[in-house]
CSV table of C-alpha atoms and ligand atoms in Angstrom, one decimal:
chain,number,residue,atom,x,y,z
A,1,MET,CA,-3.7,111.1,12.3
A,2,ILE,CA,-1.1,108.5,12.0
A,3,PRO,CA,-1.5,105.5,14.5
A,4,LEU,CA,1.1,105.6,17.5
A,5,SER,CA,3.6,103.1,17.2
A,6,ASP,CA,6.8,101.9,18.8
A,7,ALA,CA,10.2,103.5,17.6
A,8,GLU,CA,13.9,103.5,18.1
A,9,PHE,CA,13.8,107.2,18.6
A,10,ILE,CA,10.9,109.4,20.1
A,11,ILE,CA,11.2,113.0,19.6
A,12,ILE,CA,9.1,115.2,21.7
A,13,GLY,CA,8.3,118.6,20.1
A,14,GLY,CA,7.8,119.3,16.4
A,15,GLY,CA,9.2,122.8,16.5
A,16,ALA,CA,12.4,123.9,14.3
A,17,VAL,CA,14.6,122.0,16.6
A,18,GLY,CA,12.6,118.7,16.9
A,19,CYS,CA,12.1,118.7,13.2
A,20,GLY,CA,15.9,119.6,12.7
A,21,VAL,CA,16.8,116.6,14.9
A,22,ALA,CA,14.4,114.2,12.9
A,23,TYR,CA,16.0,115.3,9.6
A,24,SER,CA,19.5,114.8,11.0
A,25,LEU,CA,18.7,111.5,12.3
A,26,ALA,CA,17.0,110.4,9.1
A,27,ARG,CA,19.9,111.6,7.1
A,28,ALA,CA,22.1,109.6,9.2
A,29,GLY,CA,20.3,106.6,8.3
A,30,LYS,CA,18.2,106.4,11.6
A,31,THR,CA,14.7,106.4,10.2
A,32,ASP,CA,12.9,104.2,12.8
A,33,VAL,CA,11.9,107.8,14.2
A,34,LEU,CA,8.6,108.9,15.9
A,35,LEU,CA,8.1,112.6,16.1
A,36,ILE,CA,5.2,113.6,18.7
A,37,GLU,CA,3.8,117.1,18.7
A,38,LYS,CA,0.8,118.2,20.7
A,39,ALA,CA,-0.4,121.0,18.2
A,40,ALA,CA,-2.2,120.1,14.8
A,41,ASP,CA,0.8,121.0,12.8
A,42,VAL,CA,4.7,121.5,13.3
A,43,ALA,CA,6.1,125.0,14.5
A,44,GLN,CA,3.2,126.2,16.2
A,45,ALA,CA,4.8,127.5,19.4
A,46,THR,CA,8.0,129.6,19.7
A,47,SER,CA,9.3,128.6,16.3
A,48,ALA,CA,6.3,130.2,14.6
A,49,GLN,CA,7.2,133.5,16.1
A,50,GLY,CA,11.2,133.5,15.2
A,51,ALA,CA,12.5,136.5,13.1
A,52,GLY,CA,14.2,133.8,10.8
A,53,LEU,CA,17.6,135.4,10.8
A,54,CYS,CA,20.6,133.3,10.5
A,55,GLY,CA,23.9,134.8,11.3
A,56,GLN,CA,27.2,132.6,11.1
A,57,PRO,CA,30.0,134.7,12.5
A,58,ARG,CA,30.4,133.7,15.9
A,59,PRO,CA,33.1,134.1,18.5
A,60,THR,CA,34.2,130.5,18.6
A,61,ALA,CA,35.0,128.1,15.7
A,62,GLU,CA,32.7,125.3,17.1
A,63,ARG,CA,29.7,127.9,17.2
A,64,THR,CA,30.4,129.2,13.8
A,65,ARG,CA,30.7,125.8,12.3
A,66,LEU,CA,27.4,124.9,13.7
A,67,ALA,CA,25.7,127.8,12.1
A,68,MET,CA,27.5,126.9,8.7
A,69,HIS,CA,26.1,123.5,8.9
A,70,SER,CA,22.6,124.9,9.3
A,71,VAL,CA,23.1,127.2,6.3
A,72,HIS,CA,24.4,124.0,4.3
A,73,THR,CA,21.2,122.4,5.1
A,74,PHE,CA,18.9,125.4,4.4
A,75,ARG,CA,20.3,125.5,1.0
A,76,GLU,CA,19.9,121.7,0.4
A,77,LEU,CA,16.2,122.0,1.6
A,78,GLN,CA,15.6,125.0,-0.6
A,79,LYS,CA,16.6,122.6,-3.9
A,80,ASP,CA,13.2,120.9,-3.4
A,81,PRO,CA,10.5,123.1,-5.0
A,82,LYS,CA,7.7,121.3,-3.2
A,83,VAL,CA,8.3,122.4,0.3
A,84,GLN,CA,11.1,125.0,0.9
A,85,PRO,CA,12.3,126.9,3.9
A,86,GLU,CA,12.1,130.2,1.9
A,87,TRP,CA,15.9,130.5,2.6
A,88,HIS,CA,17.0,133.9,1.3
A,89,GLU,CA,20.8,133.9,1.1
A,90,VAL,CA,21.1,137.9,0.9
A,91,GLY,CA,24.1,138.2,3.4
A,92,SER,CA,24.3,140.3,6.5
A,93,LEU,CA,25.8,143.5,7.6
A,94,ARG,CA,27.2,144.1,11.1
A,95,LEU,CA,27.6,147.7,12.2
A,96,ALA,CA,30.0,148.7,14.8
A,97,LEU,CA,29.6,152.1,16.4
A,98,THR,CA,32.5,152.1,18.9
A,99,GLU,CA,36.3,151.0,18.6
A,100,LYS,CA,35.7,148.3,21.0
A,101,ARG,CA,33.0,146.8,18.8
A,102,ALA,CA,35.4,147.2,15.7
A,103,GLN,CA,37.8,145.3,17.6
A,104,GLU,CA,35.2,142.4,18.3
A,105,PHE,CA,34.5,142.3,14.7
A,106,ARG,CA,38.1,142.0,13.7
A,107,GLN,CA,38.1,138.8,16.1
A,108,LEU,CA,34.9,137.6,14.5
A,109,LYS,CA,36.6,137.7,11.2
A,110,SER,CA,39.6,135.9,12.3
A,111,VAL,CA,37.4,133.0,13.6
A,112,ALA,CA,35.6,132.9,10.4
A,113,ASP,CA,38.8,132.9,8.5
A,114,GLU,CA,39.9,129.9,10.6
A,115,VAL,CA,36.9,127.8,9.7
A,116,GLY,CA,36.6,128.7,6.1
A,117,LEU,CA,33.5,131.2,6.3
A,118,GLU,CA,33.7,134.1,4.0
A,119,THR,CA,33.7,137.5,5.8
A,120,GLU,CA,35.0,141.1,4.8
A,121,LEU,CA,35.3,144.2,6.8
A,122,ILE,CA,34.1,146.8,4.3
A,123,HIS,CA,33.7,150.5,3.9
A,124,PRO,CA,30.5,152.5,4.5
A,125,GLY,CA,30.4,153.1,0.7
A,126,SER,CA,30.3,149.5,-0.2
A,127,ALA,CA,27.9,148.8,2.6
A,128,ALA,CA,25.5,151.5,1.1
A,129,ARG,CA,25.6,149.9,-2.2
A,130,LEU,CA,24.4,146.6,-0.6
A,131,CYS,CA,21.8,148.3,1.5
A,132,PRO,CA,20.9,151.6,0.2
A,133,SER,CA,18.1,152.0,2.8
A,134,LEU,CA,20.5,152.2,5.8
A,135,ASP,CA,22.9,155.0,6.8
A,136,PHE,CA,26.4,153.9,7.6
A,137,LYS,CA,28.1,157.2,8.3
A,138,GLY,CA,28.6,156.7,11.9
A,139,ALA,CA,30.0,153.0,11.5
A,140,THR,CA,33.6,152.3,13.0
A,141,ALA,CA,33.6,149.0,11.2
A,142,ILE,CA,31.1,147.0,9.0
A,143,LEU,CA,31.4,143.3,8.7
A,144,TRP,CA,29.9,141.7,5.7
A,145,CYS,CA,29.0,138.0,5.5
A,146,PRO,CA,27.6,137.0,2.2
A,147,SER,CA,26.3,133.5,3.0
A,148,ASP,CA,24.1,134.7,5.8
A,149,GLY,CA,20.5,135.2,5.4
A,150,TYR,CA,16.8,134.8,6.5
A,151,MET,CA,14.1,132.1,6.2
A,152,ARG,CA,10.5,131.7,7.3
A,153,PRO,CA,10.6,129.8,10.5
A,154,TYR,CA,7.4,127.9,9.8
A,155,ALA,CA,8.6,127.0,6.3
A,156,VAL,CA,11.8,125.8,7.6
A,157,ALA,CA,10.1,123.1,10.0
A,158,SER,CA,7.7,122.4,7.4
A,159,SER,CA,10.5,121.5,4.9
A,160,TYR,CA,12.3,119.3,7.5
A,161,ALA,CA,8.9,117.4,8.2
A,162,TYR,CA,8.4,117.0,4.4
A,163,GLN,CA,11.7,115.6,3.8
A,164,CYS,CA,11.7,113.4,7.0
A,165,ARG,CA,8.3,111.8,5.9
A,166,LYS,CA,10.0,111.1,2.4
A,167,LEU,CA,12.7,109.2,4.6
A,168,GLY,CA,10.1,107.3,6.5
A,169,VAL,CA,10.0,109.3,9.8
A,170,ARG,CA,6.5,109.2,11.4
A,171,ILE,CA,5.1,112.6,12.5
A,172,ALA,CA,2.2,112.1,15.3
A,173,THR,CA,0.6,115.6,15.5
A,174,ASP,CA,-2.5,116.3,17.9
A,175,THR,CA,-0.6,113.9,20.4
A,176,THR,CA,0.5,115.1,23.8
A,177,VAL,CA,3.4,113.3,25.8
A,178,GLU,CA,2.2,112.9,29.4
A,179,ASN,CA,4.9,110.8,31.0
A,180,ILE,CA,8.3,109.3,30.3
A,181,LEU,CA,8.3,105.4,30.9
A,182,THR,CA,11.6,104.2,32.4
A,183,GLU,CA,12.9,100.7,33.5
A,184,ASN,CA,16.1,100.2,35.3
A,185,GLY,CA,17.3,103.7,35.0
A,186,ARG,CA,16.9,103.5,31.3
A,187,VAL,CA,14.2,105.2,29.1
A,188,ALA,CA,11.6,102.8,28.0
A,189,GLY,CA,8.9,104.8,26.1
A,190,VAL,CA,6.4,107.6,26.4
A,191,ALA,CA,2.8,107.7,27.6
A,192,THR,CA,0.6,110.0,25.5
A,193,ASN,CA,-3.1,111.0,25.5
A,194,ARG,CA,-3.4,108.4,22.8
A,195,GLY,CA,-1.5,105.6,24.5
A,196,LYS,CA,1.9,104.3,25.0
A,197,ALA,CA,4.8,103.8,22.8
A,198,ALA,CA,8.0,102.1,23.6
A,199,CYS,CA,11.2,103.5,22.4
A,200,ARG,CA,15.2,102.9,22.9
A,201,TYR,CA,15.8,106.9,23.0
A,202,VAL,CA,13.6,109.7,24.0
A,203,ILE,CA,14.7,113.1,22.5
A,204,ASN,CA,13.4,116.2,24.4
A,205,ALA,CA,13.0,119.1,22.0
A,206,ALA,CA,9.8,120.6,23.8
A,207,GLY,CA,10.9,124.3,23.9
A,208,ALA,CA,9.4,126.1,27.0
A,209,HIS,CA,8.1,122.6,28.1
A,210,ALA,CA,11.4,121.0,28.1
A,211,TYR,CA,11.9,121.5,31.7
A,212,HIS,CA,8.9,119.8,32.5
A,213,LEU,CA,9.6,116.8,30.3
A,214,ALA,CA,12.9,116.4,31.7
A,215,ARG,CA,11.5,116.7,35.3
A,216,LEU,CA,9.4,113.8,34.5
A,217,ALA,CA,12.6,111.7,33.9
A,218,GLY,CA,14.2,112.9,37.2
A,219,ILE,CA,16.3,115.6,35.6
A,220,GLU,CA,16.0,119.0,36.8
A,221,LEU,CA,17.5,121.6,34.3
A,222,PRO,CA,17.5,125.3,34.4
A,223,ILE,CA,15.7,126.0,31.1
A,224,VAL,CA,14.3,129.6,31.4
A,225,PRO,CA,11.8,131.1,29.2
A,226,VAL,CA,12.8,134.8,28.4
A,227,ARG,CA,10.4,137.3,26.7
A,228,HIS,CA,11.6,138.4,23.2
A,229,GLU,CA,9.7,140.5,20.5
A,230,TYR,CA,10.1,142.3,17.3
A,231,TYR,CA,7.8,144.2,15.0
A,232,VAL,CA,7.1,144.0,11.2
A,233,THR,CA,6.1,147.4,9.5
A,234,THR,CA,3.6,147.6,6.8
A,235,PRO,CA,5.3,147.6,3.3
A,236,LEU,CA,8.2,150.3,3.0
A,237,ALA,CA,9.5,151.8,-0.1
A,238,GLY,CA,13.1,150.4,-0.8
A,239,TRP,CA,12.8,147.4,1.6
A,240,THR,CA,12.9,144.6,-1.1
A,241,PRO,CA,13.3,141.0,0.0
A,242,GLU,CA,17.0,140.7,-1.5
A,243,LEU,CA,18.4,143.3,0.9
A,244,PRO,CA,20.7,142.1,3.6
A,245,CYS,CA,19.9,141.3,7.2
A,246,PHE,CA,21.7,143.8,9.5
A,247,ARG,CA,22.8,143.9,13.1
A,248,VAL,CA,23.8,146.9,15.1
A,249,PRO,CA,25.2,145.3,18.4
A,250,ASP,CA,26.1,148.7,20.1
A,251,LEU,CA,22.2,149.4,19.9
A,252,THR,CA,21.2,145.9,20.5
A,253,LEU,CA,19.2,145.7,17.4
A,254,TYR,CA,18.8,143.4,14.4
A,255,GLY,CA,16.4,143.5,11.3
A,256,ARG,CA,15.7,142.3,7.8
A,257,PRO,CA,13.4,142.9,4.9
A,258,CYS,CA,9.9,141.2,5.7
A,259,GLU,CA,6.6,141.0,3.9
A,260,GLY,CA,7.4,144.3,1.8
A,261,GLY,CA,8.5,146.3,5.0
A,262,LEU,CA,11.0,145.9,7.7
A,263,LEU,CA,11.3,143.5,10.5
A,264,LEU,CA,13.0,145.2,13.8
A,265,GLY,CA,13.9,143.5,16.8
A,266,GLY,CA,16.3,144.1,19.8
A,267,TRP,CA,17.4,142.7,23.1
A,268,GLU,CA,16.1,144.5,26.2
A,269,PRO,CA,18.4,145.9,28.9
A,270,LYS,CA,16.0,144.4,31.6
A,271,ALA,CA,14.9,141.0,30.3
A,272,LEU,CA,11.3,139.7,31.5
A,273,ASN,CA,11.7,135.9,32.3
A,274,THR,CA,9.3,133.4,33.8
A,275,ASP,CA,9.9,130.5,36.3
A,276,PRO,CA,9.1,127.3,34.2
A,277,ARG,CA,7.8,125.9,37.5
A,278,SER,CA,5.0,128.3,37.5
A,279,PHE,CA,3.0,126.5,34.8
A,280,ASP,CA,2.9,122.9,34.6
A,281,LEU,CA,3.2,120.4,31.5
A,282,ALA,CA,-0.5,120.7,30.6
A,283,GLY,CA,-0.3,124.5,30.9
A,284,GLU,CA,1.5,127.2,29.0
A,285,PRO,CA,3.9,130.1,29.7
A,286,PRO,CA,2.0,133.5,30.4
A,287,PRO,CA,0.7,135.0,27.1
A,288,VAL,CA,3.2,137.6,25.7
A,289,VAL,CA,1.2,141.1,25.2
A,290,PRO,CA,3.1,143.5,22.7
A,291,ASP,CA,5.0,145.7,24.9
A,292,TRP,CA,4.8,148.9,23.0
A,293,GLU,CA,7.2,150.8,25.3
A,294,VAL,CA,10.1,148.3,24.5
A,295,LEU,CA,9.1,148.0,20.6
A,296,ASN,CA,9.0,152.0,20.3
A,297,HIS,CA,12.2,152.2,22.1
A,298,PHE,CA,13.8,149.8,19.5
A,299,GLU,CA,12.4,152.3,16.7
A,300,LYS,CA,13.7,155.2,18.4
A,301,GLN,CA,17.2,153.7,18.9
A,302,PHE,CA,17.2,152.7,15.3
A,303,ALA,CA,16.4,156.2,13.9
A,304,PRO,CA,20.0,157.5,13.2
A,305,ILE,CA,20.7,154.3,11.0
A,306,LEU,CA,17.6,154.4,9.1
A,307,GLY,CA,18.6,157.4,6.9
A,308,GLN,CA,16.0,158.6,4.7
A,309,THR,CA,13.5,155.7,5.6
A,310,ARG,CA,10.7,156.8,7.7
A,311,ILE,CA,8.8,153.8,9.6
A,312,SER,CA,5.4,153.3,8.4
A,313,GLU,CA,2.7,151.7,10.6
A,314,LYS,CA,3.5,148.5,12.4
A,315,ALA,CA,1.7,145.6,10.8
A,316,ARG,CA,2.3,142.8,13.2
A,317,VAL,CA,4.4,142.0,16.4
A,318,GLY,CA,6.4,138.6,16.5
A,319,ARG,CA,6.6,137.7,20.4
A,320,GLY,CA,7.3,134.7,22.7
A,321,TRP,CA,9.3,132.7,25.2
A,322,PRO,CA,12.6,131.4,23.7
A,323,THR,CA,14.4,129.4,26.3
A,324,PHE,CA,17.8,130.5,27.9
A,325,THR,CA,20.3,128.9,30.0
A,326,PRO,CA,22.5,130.4,32.8
A,327,ASP,CA,25.8,130.0,30.8
A,328,GLY,CA,24.3,130.8,27.4
A,329,ARG,CA,25.0,127.4,25.9
A,330,PHE,CA,22.6,124.8,24.5
A,331,ILE,CA,21.6,121.7,26.5
A,332,ILE,CA,22.3,118.7,24.1
A,333,GLY,CA,23.2,115.0,24.7
A,334,GLU,CA,22.4,112.3,26.9
A,335,SER,CA,21.8,112.6,30.6
A,336,ARG,CA,23.9,110.7,33.1
A,337,ARG,CA,20.8,110.5,35.2
A,338,MET,CA,18.7,108.5,32.7
A,339,LYS,CA,20.3,106.3,29.8
A,340,GLY,CA,18.6,107.0,26.6
A,341,TYR,CA,17.2,110.4,27.6
A,342,ILE,CA,18.6,113.1,25.2
A,343,MET,CA,18.2,116.6,25.6
A,344,ALA,CA,18.0,119.3,22.6
A,345,GLY,CA,16.9,122.5,24.2
A,346,GLY,CA,17.9,125.7,25.8
A,347,CYS,CA,18.3,127.3,22.6
A,348,ASN,CA,19.2,130.9,23.8
A,349,ALA,CA,17.2,132.2,20.7
A,350,HIS,CA,19.2,130.2,18.2
A,351,GLY,CA,16.8,127.5,17.8
A,352,ILE,CA,15.9,128.1,14.1
A,353,SER,CA,19.3,129.3,12.8
A,354,GLY,CA,20.8,126.5,15.0
A,355,SER,CA,18.3,123.6,14.1
A,356,ALA,CA,20.4,121.7,11.7
A,357,GLY,CA,23.6,122.1,13.7
A,358,ILE,CA,21.8,121.0,16.8
A,359,GLY,CA,20.4,118.2,15.0
A,360,ARG,CA,23.9,117.2,13.9
A,361,LEU,CA,25.1,117.4,17.5
A,362,VAL,CA,22.3,115.2,18.9
A,363,VAL,CA,23.3,112.4,16.2
A,364,GLU,CA,26.8,112.9,17.2
A,365,SER,CA,25.9,112.4,20.9
A,366,ILE,CA,24.1,109.1,20.0
A,367,LEU,CA,26.3,107.7,17.4
A,368,GLU,CA,29.9,108.5,18.2
A,369,LYS,CA,31.8,106.8,20.7
A,370,ASN,CA,34.0,109.7,21.4
A,371,PRO,CA,32.0,112.9,21.2
A,372,SER,CA,33.9,116.2,20.7
A,373,PRO,CA,34.8,118.2,23.7
A,374,TYR,CA,32.4,120.7,22.2
A,375,LEU,CA,29.5,118.5,22.6
A,376,HIS,CA,30.8,117.5,26.1
A,377,SER,CA,30.6,121.3,27.0
A,378,LEU,CA,26.8,121.1,26.1
A,379,SER,CA,25.9,118.1,28.3
A,380,PRO,CA,22.9,118.4,30.6
A,381,ASP,CA,25.2,116.8,33.2
A,382,ARG,CA,26.7,120.3,33.8
A,383,PHE,CA,23.6,121.2,35.6
A,384,THR,CA,22.4,117.8,37.2
A,385,GLU,CA,25.9,117.3,38.6
A,386,THR,CA,26.5,120.6,40.2
A,387,SER,CA,24.4,122.7,42.7
A,388,TRP,CA,22.5,125.7,41.5
A,389,THR,CA,19.4,127.5,42.6
A,390,TRP,CA,16.6,128.7,40.5
A,391,GLU,CA,16.9,132.3,41.8
A,392,GLN,CA,20.5,132.2,40.4
A,393,ALA,CA,19.6,130.4,37.2
A,394,ARG,CA,17.0,132.8,36.3
A,395,VAL,CA,19.2,136.0,37.0
A,396,GLN,CA,21.9,134.4,34.9
A,397,ALA,CA,19.7,133.3,32.1
A,398,ALA,CA,18.2,136.8,32.1
A,399,HIS,CA,21.8,138.3,31.9
A,400,VAL,CA,22.7,136.0,28.9
A,401,TYR,CA,19.7,137.6,27.2
A,402,GLU,CA,20.6,141.1,28.3
A,403,THR,CA,24.0,140.8,26.9
A,404,TYR,CA,23.3,139.0,23.9
A,405,TYR,CA,25.4,141.6,22.0
A,406,GLY,CA,27.7,142.0,24.8
A,407,VAL,CA,31.6,142.5,23.7
B,1,FAD,C1,10.4,137.0,18.9
B,1,FAD,C2,11.3,136.0,18.6
B,1,FAD,C3,12.4,136.2,17.6
B,1,FAD,C4,13.2,135.1,17.4
B,1,FAD,N1,14.1,135.3,16.3
B,1,FAD,C5,14.9,134.1,16.1
B,1,FAD,C6,15.8,134.2,15.0
B,1,FAD,O1,15.9,135.3,14.2
B,1,FAD,N2,16.8,133.1,14.6
B,1,FAD,C7,16.8,132.2,15.4
B,1,FAD,O2,17.5,131.2,15.2
B,1,FAD,N3,15.9,132.0,16.6
B,1,FAD,C8,14.9,132.8,16.8
B,1,FAD,N4,14.2,132.9,18.1
B,1,FAD,C9,14.4,131.7,18.9
B,1,FAD,C10,13.7,130.6,18.3
B,1,FAD,O3,12.2,131.0,17.9
B,1,FAD,C11,13.6,129.4,19.2
B,1,FAD,O4,15.1,129.2,19.6
B,1,FAD,C12,13.1,128.1,18.6
B,1,FAD,O5,12.1,128.4,18.1
B,1,FAD,C13,13.2,127.0,19.6
B,1,FAD,O6,12.5,125.9,18.7
B,1,FAD,P1,12.0,124.6,19.6
B,1,FAD,O7,11.8,123.8,18.6
B,1,FAD,O8,13.1,124.4,20.7
B,1,FAD,O9,10.7,125.2,20.4
B,1,FAD,P2,9.2,125.4,20.0
B,1,FAD,O10,9.2,126.0,18.7
B,1,FAD,O11,8.5,126.1,21.0
B,1,FAD,O12,8.8,123.8,19.9
B,1,FAD,C14,8.6,123.1,21.0
B,1,FAD,C15,7.3,122.1,20.5
B,1,FAD,O13,7.2,121.1,21.7
B,1,FAD,C16,5.7,120.9,21.6
B,1,FAD,N5,5.5,120.5,23.0
B,1,FAD,C17,5.5,120.8,24.0
B,1,FAD,N6,5.1,120.0,25.1
B,1,FAD,C18,4.8,119.0,24.3
B,1,FAD,C19,4.0,117.6,24.8
B,1,FAD,N7,4.0,117.3,26.2
B,1,FAD,N8,3.9,116.8,23.9
B,1,FAD,C20,4.2,116.8,22.6
B,1,FAD,N9,4.6,118.0,22.3
B,1,FAD,C21,4.9,119.1,23.1
B,1,FAD,C22,5.1,122.2,21.3
B,1,FAD,O14,3.7,122.2,21.0
B,1,FAD,C23,6.2,122.8,20.2
B,1,FAD,O15,5.7,122.7,19.1
B,1,FAD,C24,13.1,133.9,18.1
B,1,FAD,C25,12.3,133.9,19.2
B,1,FAD,C26,11.3,134.8,19.4
B,1,FAD,C27,10.3,134.7,20.4
């Protein structure tokens, strides 16, 4: 266990986001960084459960660029043979089953063209050559993005941590932040179960506990944990690791090859969410028990696309409480309410694929005199300087989840 020490930056939380932020700071030359994680290792909470897909085509140029930066970083991390994110740049296929969706894909393609992301609208025959295990006959459009892919979420956080340590970042595991220390409206440090550490900036990347740690600094943010699940089958003939990821938004499904079988997940039409005020900083959100009704429904929905493949046994279920915000946007940047208090949360289930891009935005928020309008739109101030109720916030955050693939 490393000794606790003062630092310029203290990051709370060693999930994909906290580790991605630490890596971005270190790459920007800011290496006086202490990352504090309460578990014995990085990526033990939500990040451990992620499906690991990274899709770059997005409805806006800024969001697409953010994902492209993450892919660029995963490639870079993959070059170090010692600890790799297990990044598989296998491409992704997006299937439309309606004309409205096909129109959305044309729009995604035009945004991709604008920012220089290679994508192509391809015919079912070409898609079948890329992924012989799926049936593309009913598709009204298919969008192919060759530089998309998947990774192992724990491996991503570990490879960030490995590179960070080489650059001088200190990572204190088995250490719990219990309070935020302030002085004259500015962050002064943190109190932990192992003592105090002073700092100039606190970066809150505490996932499902980001609400509680913001509250300790007097910042009330609607960061709503919403349940999400997928399953992985036992090995299936034909589902080799180099097959592309796929998304069928009209069926609200996504998947990829995984552990010799298929990983299949989806967005439920009625999302289960939890009020972060119902558990405290020292507690945990309720355990997520596999919901077989939901998981079997994914399988039923998926059947027409699966062609000849018959789903074998389900080997394991991935599940957890990724956090959602009422407007579906990340919460990134310094709070007007507390100088030096920086948010990196509310990831809307993009925290692994977005980790490097989020890290870059956090660095921009600290180092840039004139942050971009996009970064400004992610500010925590949009919630602290307006009025909202928890009831509304939960309904809206659940709606963001339920319409994840909304046109
Ligand atoms: C089933 C499922 C599938 C998903 N699929 C994908 C996907 O394909 N692609 C994708 O990009 N995202 C996916 N997500 C979402 C993704 O997992 C999250 O967005 C991401 O893991 C959030 O990372 P994080 O670092 O913010 O949170 P976490 O991983 O939860 O990390 C927060 C950390 O803070 C620590 N912490 C909390 N309180 C304290 C404290 N007081 N002191 C010290 N440490 C503390 C916790 O121990 C934890 O390690 C999925 C999520 C689920 C559940």
